[in-house]
Amino acid sequence: WLMGFGLVPAGLACALGSPSVDGQRGWLFGAGLSLVGALGVFGLQNGAALLIAWEAMSLGGAVMILSDTLEQGRGRTVLFMLALLEVGAVALVLAIAILGLHASGLTFSAFVAGAPVLSHTAAVGIGLLLLIGFGAKLGLLPFYEWFPGAYGSGSGASGAIMSGVVLNAAFFALSRALMDWLPLAPDNGFPMLAVTVIVVGTLSAILTILYAFQQDDWRRLLGFSSAENAAIAVVALGAAMLFRTYHLEALAGLSATVALLHLAGHALAKGALFLAADGVFRATRSYRIAYSGAGSHWLFGSGAVIAAMSLAAMPPTAGFVSEWFVFQTVFQGFYLPHLSGRLVLALTGAGLALTAAVAFATFVKLIGLGVLSRDAA
């Protein structure tokens, strides 16, 4: 599911290519390396091989941005991106090494079989390392810091690949690790890991959409929005973990399904807007969101408006459906047996409501100024 919907914008991006003609061959190499790494994350069944595929995605993204000769300071941006991603990679190495010691092997089947022998404290520690490691590419707090520079230095085609298949692969890896490789929290204990995932996801969503609203560049705004949507999916994943702790399997399944639906709609809509950003650049030689007049053709404007409606959660788009079910999921907290869990999900709903309101204003700004307006000259 995640791979299929992620490959749609990635395939279109590769077909259309980067607006930077000089770096086209290098860009295609980087795009191919990112896609091969993502396919490895989806399909490999060994911890060591997963780490190699994970690094291939990072390297491919760096090559794409460096080949996009659109910004002079892209070298420093790429180094900053790789530095933060390597922090996540180190956390992943530690988590997989610890899991391998407990499971006597590095295969994922060994991790699943060895999960019951992990203590609750060990599971929380490993879970936090996994959250840091995979969250580095998802843009969770504080790793969203590399998003504006990296996305803002590359083309929309690069952004479509990074926010589509690469982001979906990172979420797939995180959900598989937290749901399959670790044991459930004890019924009589506080579900520390699930609550941490929910809180980090909620705070990340609020902060990233607030930053997105302040941007005046198509790529930077859409980059922050990608981190925001990834954070919403992580909130749904945390809710699934919380419900599963108390054996509410139907609600856990609903939460996990909502996360998949949300990322599917996000990949399609965000890919469309990133490619629209390249259209704006080809028309105006700038990614700036300001009276470009680039939306004079009705077909371009219609596509951009529909994609923005989905990301702003307006009916009847896929984004509206997925966010509606996200709210329905967190409002099921009254089924939890303890007040602490109910309170966490209630506050999460309030945080997501704030996020949705700012997201609506953000995409009204993007389309109103970047597509529907006309150049005063």
mmCIF file of N, CA and C in Angstrom, residues 242-296:
data_model
loop_
_atom_site.group_PDB
_atom_site.id
_atom_site.type_symbol
_atom_site.label_atom_id
_atom_site.label_comp_id
_atom_site.label_asym_id
_atom_site.label_seq_id
_atom_site.Cartn_x
_atom_site.Cartn_y
_atom_site.Cartn_z
ATOM 1 N N LEU A 242 -1.284 2.238 21.746
ATOM 2 C CA LEU A 242 -1.979 2.427 23.020
ATOM 3 C C LEU A 242 -3.193 1.515 23.121
ATOM 4 N N PHE A 243 -3.987 1.439 22.064
ATOM 5 C CA PHE A 243 -5.157 0.573 22.084
ATOM 6 C C PHE A 243 -4.753 -0.900 22.195
ATOM 7 N N ARG A 244 -3.671 -1.274 21.518
ATOM 8 C CA ARG A 244 -3.248 -2.676 21.559
ATOM 9 C C ARG A 244 -2.743 -3.069 22.943
ATOM 10 N N THR A 245 -2.183 -2.099 23.665
ATOM 11 C CA THR A 245 -1.720 -2.391 25.026
ATOM 12 C C THR A 245 -2.856 -2.922 25.890
ATOM 13 N N TYR A 246 -4.065 -2.375 25.692
ATOM 14 C CA TYR A 246 -5.223 -2.784 26.493
ATOM 15 C C TYR A 246 -6.114 -3.756 25.727
ATOM 16 N N HIS A 247 -5.529 -4.405 24.699
ATOM 17 C CA HIS A 247 -6.200 -5.480 23.948
ATOM 18 C C HIS A 247 -7.473 -4.993 23.260
ATOM 19 N N LEU A 248 -7.498 -3.736 22.863
ATOM 20 C CA LEU A 248 -8.597 -3.208 22.048
ATOM 21 C C LEU A 248 -8.180 -3.334 20.585
ATOM 22 N N GLU A 249 -8.211 -4.570 20.094
ATOM 23 C CA GLU A 249 -7.621 -4.875 18.799
ATOM 24 C C GLU A 249 -8.363 -4.190 17.652
ATOM 25 N N ALA A 250 -9.681 -4.069 17.737
ATOM 26 C CA ALA A 250 -10.429 -3.423 16.656
ATOM 27 C C ALA A 250 -10.023 -1.955 16.512
ATOM 28 N N LEU A 251 -9.894 -1.248 17.645
ATOM 29 C CA LEU A 251 -9.483 0.154 17.596
ATOM 30 C C LEU A 251 -8.026 0.290 17.162
ATOM 31 N N ALA A 252 -7.187 -0.659 17.566
ATOM 32 C CA ALA A 252 -5.795 -0.636 17.119
ATOM 33 C C ALA A 252 -5.721 -0.815 15.606
ATOM 34 N N GLY A 253 -6.531 -1.726 15.071
ATOM 35 C CA GLY A 253 -6.558 -1.924 13.627
ATOM 36 C C GLY A 253 -7.078 -0.697 12.894
ATOM 37 N N LEU A 254 -8.091 -0.046 13.474
ATOM 38 C CA LEU A 254 -8.607 1.191 12.879
ATOM 39 C C LEU A 254 -7.517 2.252 12.824
ATOM 40 N N SER A 255 -6.779 2.427 13.909
ATOM 41 C CA SER A 255 -5.732 3.449 13.962
ATOM 42 C C SER A 255 -4.646 3.193 12.922
ATOM 43 N N ALA A 256 -4.223 1.934 12.809
ATOM 44 C CA ALA A 256 -3.180 1.610 11.834
ATOM 45 C C ALA A 256 -3.675 1.823 10.407
ATOM 46 N N THR A 257 -4.922 1.471 10.151
ATOM 47 C CA THR A 257 -5.486 1.666 8.811
ATOM 48 C C THR A 257 -5.599 3.146 8.469
ATOM 49 N N VAL A 258 -5.984 3.956 9.449
ATOM 50 C CA VAL A 258 -6.092 5.403 9.234
ATOM 51 C C VAL A 258 -4.734 5.987 8.854
ATOM 52 N N ALA A 259 -3.668 5.527 9.506
ATOM 53 C CA ALA A 259 -2.326 6.018 9.172
ATOM 54 C C ALA A 259 -1.969 5.699 7.726
ATOM 55 N N LEU A 260 -2.296 4.489 7.277
ATOM 56 C CA LEU A 260 -2.014 4.111 5.890
ATOM 57 C C LEU A 260 -2.825 4.956 4.911
ATOM 58 N N LEU A 261 -4.088 5.167 5.225
ATOM 59 C CA LEU A 261 -4.942 5.981 4.355
ATOM 60 C C LEU A 261 -4.428 7.421 4.279
ATOM 61 N N HIS A 262 -3.998 7.945 5.417
ATOM 62 C CA HIS A 262 -3.518 9.327 5.451
ATOM 63 C C HIS A 262 -2.265 9.492 4.599
ATOM 64 N N LEU A 263 -1.332 8.575 4.696
ATOM 65 C CA LEU A 263 -0.095 8.703 3.938
ATOM 66 C C LEU A 263 -0.313 8.453 2.449
ATOM 67 N N ALA A 264 -1.294 7.632 2.105
ATOM 68 C CA ALA A 264 -1.596 7.417 0.689
ATOM 69 C C ALA A 264 -2.103 8.705 0.051
ATOM 70 N N GLY A 265 -3.076 9.345 0.689
ATOM 71 C CA GLY A 265 -3.589 10.603 0.159
ATOM 72 C C GLY A 265 -2.535 11.688 0.148
ATOM 73 N N HIS A 266 -1.693 11.698 1.181
ATOM 74 C CA HIS A 266 -0.642 12.710 1.252
ATOM 75 C C HIS A 266 0.354 12.549 0.117
ATOM 76 N N ALA A 267 0.755 11.319 -0.188
ATOM 77 C CA ALA A 267 1.740 11.096 -1.244
ATOM 78 C C ALA A 267 1.237 11.625 -2.584
ATOM 79 N N LEU A 268 -0.027 11.374 -2.898
ATOM 80 C CA LEU A 268 -0.570 11.821 -4.179
ATOM 81 C C LEU A 268 -0.695 13.344 -4.232
ATOM 82 N N ALA A 269 -1.280 13.932 -3.174
ATOM 83 C CA ALA A 269 -1.498 15.376 -3.182
ATOM 84 C C ALA A 269 -0.186 16.146 -3.110
ATOM 85 N N LYS A 270 0.724 15.702 -2.254
ATOM 86 C CA LYS A 270 1.985 16.428 -2.108
ATOM 87 C C LYS A 270 2.839 16.295 -3.357
ATOM 88 N N GLY A 271 2.826 15.117 -3.971
ATOM 89 C CA GLY A 271 3.551 14.963 -5.226
ATOM 90 C C GLY A 271 3.028 15.903 -6.297
ATOM 91 N N ALA A 272 1.689 16.051 -6.369
ATOM 92 C CA ALA A 272 1.097 16.955 -7.356
ATOM 93 C C ALA A 272 1.543 18.397 -7.116
ATOM 94 N N LEU A 273 1.574 18.826 -5.848
ATOM 95 C CA LEU A 273 1.955 20.212 -5.564
ATOM 96 C C LEU A 273 3.453 20.448 -5.768
ATOM 97 N N PHE A 274 4.277 19.450 -5.467
ATOM 98 C CA PHE A 274 5.707 19.622 -5.740
ATOM 99 C C PHE A 274 5.957 19.763 -7.241
ATOM 100 N N LEU A 275 5.258 18.977 -8.046
ATOM 101 C CA LEU A 275 5.418 19.104 -9.490
ATOM 102 C C LEU A 275 4.807 20.409 -9.989
ATOM 103 N N ALA A 276 3.741 20.874 -9.322
ATOM 104 C CA ALA A 276 3.199 22.190 -9.648
ATOM 105 C C ALA A 276 4.218 23.286 -9.344
ATOM 106 N N ALA A 277 4.979 23.109 -8.265
ATOM 107 C CA ALA A 277 6.025 24.081 -7.939
ATOM 108 C C ALA A 277 7.054 24.160 -9.051
ATOM 109 N N ASP A 278 7.402 23.016 -9.646
ATOM 110 C CA ASP A 278 8.316 23.044 -10.785
ATOM 111 C C ASP A 278 7.689 23.758 -11.971
ATOM 112 N N GLY A 279 6.372 23.609 -12.140
ATOM 113 C CA GLY A 279 5.697 24.351 -13.199
ATOM 114 C C GLY A 279 5.788 25.851 -12.983
ATOM 115 N N VAL A 280 5.607 26.275 -11.730
ATOM 116 C CA VAL A 280 5.764 27.694 -11.406
ATOM 117 C C VAL A 280 7.184 28.159 -11.716
ATOM 118 N N PHE A 281 8.165 27.332 -11.376
ATOM 119 C CA PHE A 281 9.558 27.711 -11.619
ATOM 120 C C PHE A 281 9.841 27.841 -13.112
ATOM 121 N N ARG A 282 9.322 26.906 -13.892
ATOM 122 C CA ARG A 282 9.562 26.976 -15.338
ATOM 123 C C ARG A 282 8.914 28.216 -15.949
ATOM 124 N N ALA A 283 7.789 28.655 -15.348
ATOM 125 C CA ALA A 283 7.096 29.823 -15.890
ATOM 126 C C ALA A 283 7.696 31.137 -15.427
ATOM 127 N N THR A 284 8.207 31.176 -14.201
ATOM 128 C CA THR A 284 8.646 32.448 -13.616
ATOM 129 C C THR A 284 10.112 32.469 -13.224
ATOM 130 N N ARG A 285 10.795 31.307 -13.288
ATOM 131 C CA ARG A 285 12.190 31.164 -12.845
ATOM 132 C C ARG A 285 12.336 31.454 -11.363
ATOM 133 N N SER A 286 11.295 31.189 -10.600
ATOM 134 C CA SER A 286 11.339 31.394 -9.152
ATOM 135 C C SER A 286 10.330 30.468 -8.485
ATOM 136 N N TYR A 287 10.671 30.035 -7.257
ATOM 137 C CA TYR A 287 9.747 29.229 -6.453
ATOM 138 C C TYR A 287 9.010 30.090 -5.426
ATOM 139 N N ARG A 288 9.104 31.384 -5.567
ATOM 140 C CA ARG A 288 8.508 32.274 -4.570
ATOM 141 C C ARG A 288 6.984 32.256 -4.668
ATOM 142 N N ILE A 289 6.325 32.285 -3.503
ATOM 143 C CA ILE A 289 4.858 32.302 -3.453
ATOM 144 C C ILE A 289 4.416 33.760 -3.425
ATOM 145 N N ALA A 290 4.226 34.349 -4.593
ATOM 146 C CA ALA A 290 3.810 35.753 -4.600
ATOM 147 C C ALA A 290 3.420 36.169 -6.002
ATOM 148 N N TYR A 291 2.152 36.319 -6.263
ATOM 149 C CA TYR A 291 1.627 36.934 -7.477
ATOM 150 C C TYR A 291 2.367 36.495 -8.721
ATOM 151 N N SER A 292 2.514 35.173 -8.868
ATOM 152 C CA SER A 292 3.290 34.682 -10.001
ATOM 153 C C SER A 292 2.506 34.698 -11.301
ATOM 154 N N GLY A 293 1.189 34.547 -11.209
ATOM 155 C CA GLY A 293 0.393 34.435 -12.418
ATOM 156 C C GLY A 293 0.606 33.126 -13.144
ATOM 157 N N ALA A 294 1.303 32.155 -12.510
ATOM 158 C CA ALA A 294 1.615 30.896 -13.185
ATOM 159 C C ALA A 294 0.399 30.006 -13.332
ATOM 160 N N GLY A 295 -0.667 30.313 -12.626
ATOM 161 C CA GLY A 295 -1.848 29.478 -12.708
ATOM 162 C C GLY A 295 -2.849 29.944 -13.735
ATOM 163 N N SER A 296 -2.391 30.667 -14.769
ATOM 164 C CA SER A 296 -3.321 31.206 -15.747
ATOM 165 C C SER A 296 -4.012 30.110 -16.548
#
